[in-house]
Amino acid sequence: MPLTLEQLNAASPAEALALLDGLYEHSPWIAEQALAQRPFRSLAHLQHAMAQVVRTAGTDAQLGLIRAHPELAGKAMVAQSLTAESANEQSKAGLTQCTPEEFERIQQLNAAYNERFGFPFILAVRGPRGTGLSKREIIDTFARRLDNHPEFELAEALRNIHRIAEIRLADKFATEPVLGNDVWDWQEQLAQHSDPGFAEKGQLTVTYLTDAHRACAQRISHWMRDCGFDSVEIDAVGNVVGRYHPATDGARYLMTGSHYDTVRNGGKYDGRLGIFVPMACVRELHRAGKRLPFGIEVVAFAEEEGQRYKATFLGSGALIGHFNPAWLDQKDADGVTMREAMQHAGLCIGDIAKLQRDPAQYLGFIEVHIEQGPVLNELDLPLGVVTSINGGVRFVAEMIGTASHAGTTPMDRRRDAAVAVAELALYVEQRAAQDGDSVGTIGLLNVPGGSINVVPGRCSFSLDLRAPTDAQRDALVRDVLDTLARIAQRRGLRYTLEESMRAAAAPSAPALQHHWERAVDALGLPVFRMPSGAGHDAMKLHEIMPQAMLFVRGQNSGISHNPLESTTNHDMQLAIDAFTHVLHQLAEETQP
């Protein structure tokens, strides 16, 4: 019989500990300490409690936990001395049926890993979907992680141990993240479409109005119809818009969604997670024959990344009346104008102005998005509530000094442009860190015509400065530009500076943010508030209606815009549950 939370909460300490046996390999102390927090409100609550025990245990205890685990396809497997749980997991991953070459390669990796880190390689071999990684994926991950810094790798080992425990916990309770699996599968299927030049390499790239992009739009529209949306259309800029009608005509709508285009060689979840989570929620409403006192409009935005054309946020911008007709004459790398691409796709350019939404017809906009950063991953938290989308300013600049002979120019006579920019970069790092939640980056730095034996006379560079509020951003910009001027003056240099982008911060609407907070709390999880350093479609909708976002933890240290971008079926399920809870809250508020 499957275990239940009621049983666990009611059991004696000894009985409860026995019920949780095997979650953490040979380490009952974790469950024992976590059980002091009973009663548990959910499995997510229990999972987080155990993760926090490990987090606060100290390095020696953490290393002991890691070393309690067997090597993959190692001596314990050969000797058949694995725990039942480990034996099952390694068998499902095919590690008990390795070819001689695969087995030899894994043994080499085990030896190299142990020599470098002093503990065994830990990987949740059942993977982010729970169905198992292939041997190729396991070996590739093993080899990649050998390059990690030891402190980072220790943390990565612990994160994989928590994922193993999460899956084992679900097995004990016979729970399956059914909707999380569906959302996972939708994203996998959509990722089959990729632009030429990338598809052949197994890379995901979907840029505006390519064949792959239009195929994604068609597939999303078909799935929306299957989910029970009352109307589905591809609008004049390529957005896929699904509407689930309210219980009564004339009621307002809640808008949600995200983008389905990608960066080049990107990940499967950036943007797309925010389309499929609300689609799953609408499907469940439709299956139950239930209508809410408001409608739901899910928009799969056609363009957010600005990859094929420099028209970032084209999809969401069109809904607020910010489509710039000058974009139509932009050309892509092959000389195809946006106008030609739109005409080829059968879009009606003359209807773009009609896409502008009336904010009076909407409750607001909410968006679910993968975090695209390491914070939630490091805190062992599956969800985070966004407080604001950072405002940002970008500059392109050039420091100008004097090119001179590297061997004959004394150090105190140099007018070195590159060293000046390097000094500025260190200041940007220090000044942004001072705020705690500001960020500053010099992402482009180039010495034109540079030579190994020439003091750089010119250095072109970029500045990207972001903060959660406009006032904080402006203070950061002011300090950085003042320091730039002082560095140039002290070093006898001059510079050019051009502002290339300015975006206002988009603080979350307090009421909608509170709805996300209540939803996360209802799942038994701590409410963690955080700013978004990246731009999102929500920041465009913010210009005409209230907005708030929910972040979902990413795996692999939260990496994004990268093929390693990932999250788990359980975290997707929690996002769906949180979204559903927000719908229920809004339904209670808007009852006649």
XYZ file of C-alpha atoms in Angstrom:
592
model
C 0.000 0.000 0.000
C 1.309 3.475 -0.835
C 2.335 5.676 2.046
C 0.223 8.751 2.865
C 1.098 12.021 4.573
C -1.559 11.297 7.177
C 0.219 8.062 8.099
C 3.591 9.744 8.245
C 2.354 12.645 10.351
C 0.573 10.340 12.794
C 3.360 7.750 13.169
C 5.685 7.557 16.160
C 9.212 8.906 15.566
C 10.615 5.399 15.133
C 7.774 4.327 12.837
C 8.042 7.513 10.767
C 11.777 7.024 10.359
C 11.206 3.456 9.173
C 8.607 4.682 6.672
C 11.196 7.023 5.108
C 13.997 4.461 5.054
C 16.096 4.457 1.884
C 15.446 7.990 0.669
C 19.016 9.082 1.332
C 21.596 6.343 0.852
C 22.719 4.933 4.238
C 21.893 8.295 5.875
C 18.814 8.002 8.136
C 19.931 11.090 10.092
C 18.473 13.352 7.401
C 14.923 12.034 7.677
C 15.250 11.790 11.466
C 16.032 15.502 11.801
C 13.471 16.549 9.207
C 10.689 14.641 10.994
C 10.947 17.155 13.845
C 9.077 19.545 11.516
C 5.929 17.425 11.353
C 3.121 17.765 10.456
C 4.040 18.074 6.803
C 1.579 19.903 4.582
C 2.770 18.307 1.349
C 5.498 16.129 -0.123
C 7.178 19.325 -1.307
C 7.240 20.487 2.323
C 8.872 17.215 3.417
C 11.343 17.308 0.542
C 12.388 20.853 1.382
C 12.737 20.023 5.083
C 15.170 17.204 4.270
C 17.126 19.377 1.845
C 17.497 22.034 4.546
C 18.827 19.443 7.007
C 21.590 18.634 4.529
C 22.173 22.305 3.718
C 22.847 23.166 7.373
C 24.716 19.977 8.289
C 28.250 21.169 7.594
C 30.828 20.035 5.067
C 31.930 16.869 6.910
C 28.372 15.537 7.114
C 27.728 16.467 3.488
C 30.861 14.645 2.359
C 29.799 11.650 4.440
C 26.439 11.640 2.664
C 28.089 11.778 -0.764
C 30.552 9.024 0.102
C 27.695 6.802 1.292
C 26.668 6.520 -2.362
C 28.087 3.882 -4.693
C 29.983 4.615 -7.879
C 28.008 4.340 -11.093
C 28.570 0.892 -12.607
C 31.229 0.429 -9.927
C 32.426 -2.282 -7.568
C 29.185 -2.420 -5.576
C 27.170 -3.051 -8.729
C 29.549 -5.775 -9.891
C 29.473 -7.366 -6.438
C 25.655 -7.014 -6.343
C 25.856 -5.177 -3.010
C 23.878 -2.093 -3.990
C 20.856 -1.044 -1.970
C 17.569 -2.056 -3.577
C 16.933 1.559 -4.553
C 20.342 2.053 -6.200
C 20.167 -1.308 -7.945
C 16.789 -0.395 -9.419
C 17.984 3.013 -10.588
C 21.217 1.805 -12.165
C 19.384 -1.065 -13.829
C 16.727 1.258 -15.305
C 19.501 3.448 -16.713
C 20.975 0.407 -18.472
C 24.178 0.503 -16.434
C 23.904 -3.218 -15.739
C 23.964 -3.861 -19.498
C 26.977 -1.776 -20.502
C 29.071 -2.826 -23.464
C 32.700 -3.594 -22.563
C 33.691 -0.221 -24.081
C 31.059 1.676 -22.069
C 32.024 -0.113 -18.866
C 35.706 0.671 -19.410
C 34.931 4.334 -20.110
C 32.854 4.644 -16.927
C 35.625 3.045 -14.869
C 38.110 5.561 -16.301
C 35.766 8.397 -15.402
C 35.185 7.011 -11.907
C 38.944 6.886 -11.278
C 39.569 10.393 -12.659
C 36.633 11.848 -10.731
C 37.651 10.277 -7.416
C 41.204 11.480 -7.868
C 40.063 15.043 -8.577
C 37.297 15.411 -5.992
C 37.790 12.675 -3.389
C 34.212 11.432 -3.506
C 32.111 9.373 -5.943
C 30.285 10.890 -8.911
C 26.598 11.325 -8.083
C 23.980 11.609 -10.800
C 20.208 11.195 -10.587
C 20.201 8.650 -13.408
C 16.410 8.613 -13.630
C 16.777 12.127 -14.944
C 14.590 15.249 -14.951
C 11.604 13.366 -16.444
C 12.005 10.399 -14.077
C 12.139 7.856 -16.883
C 15.915 7.507 -17.014
C 18.892 8.999 -18.790
C 20.551 7.159 -21.628
C 24.041 5.737 -21.122
C 25.323 8.329 -23.586
C 23.791 11.158 -21.526
C 25.264 9.685 -18.335
C 28.768 9.384 -19.784
C 28.644 12.871 -21.335
C 27.499 14.408 -18.027
C 30.203 12.504 -16.160
C 32.911 13.857 -18.478
C 31.544 17.420 -18.410
C 31.389 17.632 -14.630
C 35.033 16.588 -14.291
C 35.888 20.182 -15.268
C 33.867 21.756 -12.427
C 35.455 23.598 -9.516
C 35.579 21.295 -6.433
C 33.244 23.487 -4.340
C 30.755 23.741 -7.177
C 30.914 20.005 -7.821
C 30.242 19.190 -4.167
C 27.093 21.298 -4.368
C 26.128 19.668 -7.677
C 26.530 16.215 -6.107
C 24.210 17.230 -3.254
C 21.638 18.603 -5.688
C 21.610 15.291 -7.527
C 21.220 13.451 -4.222
C 18.137 15.576 -3.474
C 16.723 14.729 -6.901
C 17.300 11.021 -6.235
C 15.491 11.394 -2.891
C 12.630 13.301 -4.548
C 12.018 10.481 -7.013
C 12.282 7.821 -4.293
C 9.860 9.796 -2.139
C 7.350 9.915 -5.000
C 7.735 6.143 -5.400
C 6.996 5.567 -1.703
C 3.863 7.692 -1.897
C 2.882 6.356 -5.346
C 2.498 9.900 -6.651
C 3.135 10.845 -10.246
C 3.476 14.429 -11.532
C 1.039 13.690 -14.338
C 0.574 17.251 -15.558
C 4.269 17.972 -15.092
C 5.002 15.004 -17.338
C 2.593 16.332 -19.966
C 4.233 19.763 -19.942
C 7.646 18.106 -20.148
C 6.520 16.036 -23.132
C 5.052 19.035 -24.958
C 8.382 20.815 -24.693
C 10.287 17.768 -25.919
C 8.007 17.447 -28.935
C 8.176 21.155 -29.756
C 11.977 20.962 -29.633
C 11.898 18.624 -32.643
C 11.539 21.746 -34.803
C 14.783 23.649 -35.350
C 16.233 25.936 -38.003
C 18.500 24.576 -40.766
C 22.157 24.524 -39.855
C 21.256 23.717 -36.258
C 18.771 20.860 -36.639
C 21.415 18.723 -38.334
C 23.670 19.124 -35.281
C 20.928 18.282 -32.804
C 20.796 21.927 -31.676
C 17.646 23.918 -30.930
C 17.256 27.215 -32.765
C 13.883 28.694 -33.668
C 14.018 32.239 -35.019
C 11.201 34.453 -36.202
C 9.063 33.096 -39.080
C 11.434 30.375 -40.262
C 9.895 27.056 -41.292
C 10.659 25.672 -37.823
C 9.051 28.713 -36.198
C 5.864 28.345 -38.248
C 5.790 24.609 -37.488
C 5.968 25.424 -33.763
C 3.061 27.848 -34.125
C 0.956 25.202 -35.846
C 1.744 22.567 -33.248
C 0.961 24.917 -30.343
C -2.319 25.926 -31.963
C -3.331 22.277 -32.418
C -2.510 21.468 -28.803
C -4.521 24.486 -27.638
C -7.533 23.165 -29.510
C -6.994 19.721 -27.997
C -6.887 21.342 -24.548
C -10.355 22.795 -25.043
C -9.699 26.454 -25.789
C -12.814 28.019 -27.293
C -10.899 29.971 -29.922
C -7.374 29.681 -31.274
C -5.726 31.912 -33.872
C -2.335 32.867 -35.219
C -2.426 36.649 -35.277
C -0.864 39.214 -37.607
C 2.643 38.960 -36.092
C 2.605 35.188 -35.559
C 1.504 35.061 -31.923
C -0.610 31.985 -31.138
C -3.589 33.155 -29.098
C -5.897 30.750 -27.268
C -8.988 31.975 -25.407
C -10.978 30.039 -22.825
C -14.234 31.890 -22.331
C -15.554 33.055 -18.951
C -18.717 31.744 -17.318
C -20.620 34.872 -18.394
C -20.260 36.975 -21.523
C -18.586 40.339 -21.120
C -16.344 39.331 -18.221
C -12.700 40.322 -18.230
C -9.797 38.021 -19.118
C -6.597 37.042 -17.379
C -3.743 37.164 -19.884
C -0.767 34.829 -19.568
C 1.865 33.190 -21.755
C 5.441 33.580 -22.925
C 7.511 33.220 -26.108
C 8.210 30.201 -28.311
C 11.186 31.538 -30.284
C 14.682 30.666 -29.000
C 18.220 31.940 -29.065
C 20.670 30.097 -31.298
C 21.628 26.714 -29.834
C 19.367 27.434 -26.881
C 17.341 25.488 -24.347
C 13.889 23.931 -24.501
C 12.251 25.696 -21.575
C 13.035 29.417 -21.864
C 9.665 30.964 -22.684
C 7.914 27.750 -23.642
C 7.349 26.672 -20.039
C 5.161 29.763 -19.609
C 2.967 28.677 -22.522
C 2.448 25.068 -21.541
C 1.811 25.524 -17.800
C -1.377 27.579 -18.363
C -2.373 25.311 -21.252
C -2.341 22.355 -18.856
C -4.478 24.330 -16.399
C -7.027 25.215 -19.082
C -7.163 21.584 -20.196
C -8.036 20.519 -16.640
C -10.780 23.158 -16.431
C -12.169 21.936 -19.750
C -12.057 18.288 -18.671
C -13.970 19.194 -15.518
C -16.495 21.209 -17.520
C -15.674 24.233 -15.381
C -15.784 27.915 -16.261
C -14.355 30.741 -14.184
C -15.857 34.188 -13.629
C -13.124 35.490 -15.929
C -11.698 34.228 -19.189
C -8.139 33.012 -19.768
C -6.106 34.220 -22.731
C -2.883 32.312 -23.320
C -0.501 33.974 -25.773
C 2.470 32.129 -27.244
C 4.496 35.168 -28.269
C 6.156 34.813 -31.655
C 9.307 36.816 -30.960
C 11.089 37.882 -27.793
C 14.764 37.105 -28.350
C 15.597 39.465 -31.246
C 17.670 36.856 -33.095
C 16.678 37.015 -36.776
C 15.723 40.689 -36.700
C 16.631 43.332 -34.144
C 13.068 43.681 -32.944
C 13.127 42.278 -29.422
C 9.713 41.744 -27.778
C 8.001 42.052 -31.147
C 5.218 39.650 -30.119
C 4.253 41.214 -26.795
C 5.015 44.707 -28.066
C 2.365 44.354 -30.766
C -0.284 43.805 -28.068
C 0.480 47.156 -26.476
C 0.694 49.097 -29.754
C 4.490 49.147 -29.922
C 5.119 47.571 -33.294
C 7.544 49.818 -35.145
C 6.777 49.870 -38.909
C 10.470 50.583 -39.589
C 11.171 47.005 -38.495
C 9.521 45.759 -41.678
C 12.511 46.946 -43.722
C 15.113 45.213 -41.547
C 16.985 42.432 -43.321
C 18.160 39.139 -41.880
C 21.568 37.600 -42.575
C 20.291 36.292 -45.944
C 18.913 39.648 -47.042
C 15.242 38.750 -46.411
C 13.268 41.686 -45.039
C 10.815 41.236 -42.214
C 8.061 42.348 -44.563
C 8.966 39.562 -46.994
C 9.126 37.004 -44.185
C 5.690 38.031 -42.928
C 4.184 37.910 -46.394
C 5.732 34.484 -47.010
C 4.179 33.261 -43.747
C 0.774 34.521 -44.813
C 0.517 37.125 -42.071
C -1.641 40.194 -42.672
C 0.642 43.165 -41.992
C -2.259 45.586 -42.292
C -3.904 43.993 -39.239
C -0.975 44.511 -36.836
C -2.393 47.761 -35.444
C -5.620 45.901 -34.561
C -3.735 43.651 -32.108
C -3.474 46.364 -29.456
C -5.314 45.269 -26.309
C -7.639 47.367 -24.169
C -6.311 46.991 -20.600
C -9.805 47.616 -19.214
C -10.752 44.185 -20.569
C -8.081 42.368 -18.517
C -7.439 41.471 -14.890
C -3.729 41.608 -15.640
C -0.885 39.470 -16.965
C 0.931 36.648 -15.165
C 3.873 34.684 -16.500
C 5.628 31.490 -15.456
C 9.265 31.305 -16.518
C 12.317 29.198 -15.847
C 14.603 31.241 -13.588
C 17.589 31.343 -15.982
C 19.945 31.676 -13.032
C 21.476 29.741 -10.122
C 19.679 31.226 -7.102
C 16.755 28.811 -6.642
C 18.990 25.864 -7.486
C 21.505 26.847 -4.824
C 18.764 27.352 -2.212
C 17.082 24.007 -3.002
C 13.840 25.840 -3.759
C 11.623 24.853 -6.704
C 9.725 28.157 -7.016
C 10.465 31.849 -6.556
C 8.125 34.847 -6.591
C 9.365 37.731 -8.742
C 9.245 41.164 -7.125
C 10.387 43.206 -10.127
C 11.885 42.830 -13.582
C 15.102 44.805 -13.557
C 15.368 48.057 -15.417
C 18.447 48.316 -17.580
C 20.659 50.683 -19.528
C 23.172 49.643 -22.182
C 26.039 51.623 -23.671
C 28.539 51.043 -26.451
C 31.800 52.846 -25.851
C 35.416 53.184 -26.863
C 38.412 54.141 -24.750
C 41.055 55.996 -26.754
C 44.717 56.219 -25.768
C 47.977 55.905 -27.677
C 49.279 52.752 -29.362
C 53.000 52.348 -28.626
C 55.789 49.796 -28.521
C 55.270 47.256 -25.713
C 58.976 46.879 -25.092
C 60.146 50.501 -25.126
C 57.231 52.350 -23.469
C 57.788 52.579 -19.684
C 54.836 51.579 -17.509
C 54.361 55.115 -16.195
C 54.315 56.604 -19.715
C 51.629 54.417 -21.208
C 48.196 55.489 -22.463
C 46.792 51.954 -22.358
C 43.125 51.900 -23.367
C 42.563 48.193 -22.535
C 43.938 48.475 -18.990
C 41.622 51.428 -18.379
C 38.596 49.383 -19.439
C 39.821 46.510 -17.266
C 39.961 48.881 -14.311
C 36.423 50.007 -15.095
C 35.262 46.376 -15.269
C 36.563 45.723 -11.765
C 34.758 48.824 -10.514
C 31.499 47.733 -12.182
C 31.792 44.363 -10.423
C 32.386 45.981 -7.039
C 29.743 48.719 -7.403
C 26.944 46.421 -8.582
C 27.679 43.962 -5.758
C 27.350 46.818 -3.271
C 23.573 46.970 -3.920
C 23.043 43.247 -3.453
C 20.613 42.918 -6.349
C 22.071 45.178 -9.062
C 24.137 43.628 -11.854
C 26.720 45.108 -14.193
C 28.490 43.523 -17.141
C 31.110 44.460 -19.711
C 30.233 41.685 -22.135
C 32.075 43.014 -25.180
C 35.704 44.080 -24.996
C 37.819 44.368 -28.116
C 41.191 45.850 -29.042
C 40.817 46.642 -32.757
C 43.907 45.691 -34.720
C 45.612 44.591 -31.509
C 49.063 43.033 -31.505
C 50.999 41.058 -28.902
C 53.783 43.656 -28.817
C 51.729 46.869 -28.945
C 50.226 48.814 -26.028
C 46.521 49.063 -26.916
C 45.624 52.483 -28.241
C 41.922 51.765 -28.550
C 39.529 49.470 -26.738
C 35.851 49.203 -27.649
C 33.517 47.865 -24.977
C 29.925 47.571 -23.851
C 28.197 48.348 -20.576
C 25.038 46.583 -19.362
C 23.716 47.907 -16.019
C 20.521 46.597 -14.376
C 18.627 47.014 -11.101
C 15.142 46.246 -9.706
C 14.071 49.914 -9.616
C 14.751 52.804 -11.937
C 16.177 54.896 -9.091
C 18.634 52.156 -8.114
C 19.559 51.625 -11.764
C 20.134 55.333 -12.319
C 22.351 55.588 -9.234
C 24.410 52.672 -10.505
C 24.714 54.264 -13.961
C 25.738 57.601 -12.470
C 28.474 56.060 -10.324
C 29.842 53.950 -13.179
C 29.935 56.842 -15.642
C 31.552 59.126 -13.063
C 34.204 56.480 -12.471
C 34.710 56.054 -16.209
C 35.408 59.780 -16.495
C 37.838 59.738 -13.563
C 39.742 56.711 -14.925
C 40.101 58.357 -18.333
C 41.269 61.662 -16.839
C 43.790 60.047 -14.480
C 45.260 57.907 -17.279
C 45.329 60.686 -19.846
C 42.734 59.057 -22.107
C 39.527 60.093 -23.792
C 36.443 58.061 -24.629
C 33.220 57.957 -26.613
C 29.969 56.730 -25.100
C 26.594 56.063 -26.712
C 23.455 54.863 -24.920
C 22.002 52.012 -26.988
C 19.088 50.858 -24.832
C 17.095 52.012 -21.805
C 14.331 49.916 -20.249
C 12.284 50.863 -17.219
C 12.020 48.483 -14.287
C 8.748 46.592 -14.050
C 7.825 46.050 -10.396
C 5.251 43.331 -9.842
C 1.696 44.437 -9.077
C 1.344 43.908 -5.299
C -2.003 42.103 -5.558
C -0.850 39.656 -8.248
C 2.482 39.102 -6.502
C 0.545 38.297 -3.325
C -1.501 35.730 -5.238
C 1.708 33.956 -6.272
C 2.952 34.120 -2.678
C -0.246 32.565 -1.330
C -0.056 29.857 -3.980
C 3.542 28.936 -3.107
C 2.714 28.889 0.604
C -0.300 26.655 -0.047
C 2.072 24.099 -1.592
C 3.947 23.918 1.713
C 6.984 25.764 0.391
C 8.781 28.823 1.747
C 7.946 32.022 -0.103
C 11.176 33.292 -1.632
C 11.056 36.717 -3.284
C 13.573 37.698 -5.938
C 14.061 40.192 -8.770
C 14.370 39.110 -12.372
C 17.650 40.140 -13.920
C 16.504 39.146 -17.414
C 13.876 40.867 -19.512
C 10.575 39.093 -20.146
C 7.358 39.613 -22.070
C 5.762 40.605 -18.755
C 7.788 43.838 -18.778
C 6.079 44.894 -22.013
C 2.584 44.079 -20.753
C 3.509 45.964 -17.565
C 3.218 49.168 -19.591
C -0.568 48.789 -19.863
C -1.706 46.367 -17.148
C -0.684 44.836 -13.790
C 1.772 41.932 -14.031
C 3.564 39.427 -11.808
C 5.798 36.444 -12.504
C 6.671 33.078 -10.973
C 10.121 31.555 -11.468
C 10.763 27.815 -11.703
C 14.116 26.359 -10.673
C 16.502 25.335 -13.425
C 18.850 22.365 -13.242
C 22.573 22.411 -14.085
C 23.064 25.459 -11.861
C 20.167 27.216 -13.559
C 21.983 27.648 -16.857
C 19.886 29.090 -19.688
C 20.306 30.084 -23.350
C 22.209 26.797 -23.483
C 21.370 23.194 -24.447
C 21.956 22.206 -20.803
C 18.940 24.307 -19.718
C 16.585 21.991 -17.852
C 14.050 21.609 -15.086
C 12.213 18.594 -13.670
C 8.749 17.138 -14.059
C 8.164 17.629 -10.319
C 9.056 21.333 -10.452
C 6.818 21.765 -13.495
C 3.999 20.091 -11.566
C 4.483 22.526 -8.688
C 4.311 25.439 -11.160
C 1.034 24.071 -12.543
C -0.346 23.635 -9.027
C 0.668 27.194 -8.133
C -0.934 28.556 -11.308
C -4.138 26.650 -10.551
C -4.172 28.091 -7.037
C -3.862 31.628 -8.432
C -6.824 30.934 -10.724
C -8.875 29.829 -7.711
C -7.913 32.955 -5.773
C -8.898 35.205 -8.660
C -12.147 33.298 -9.089
C -13.049 33.957 -5.452
C -12.266 37.655 -5.879
C -14.315 38.111 -9.030
C -17.440 36.210 -7.970
C -20.553 38.351 -8.608
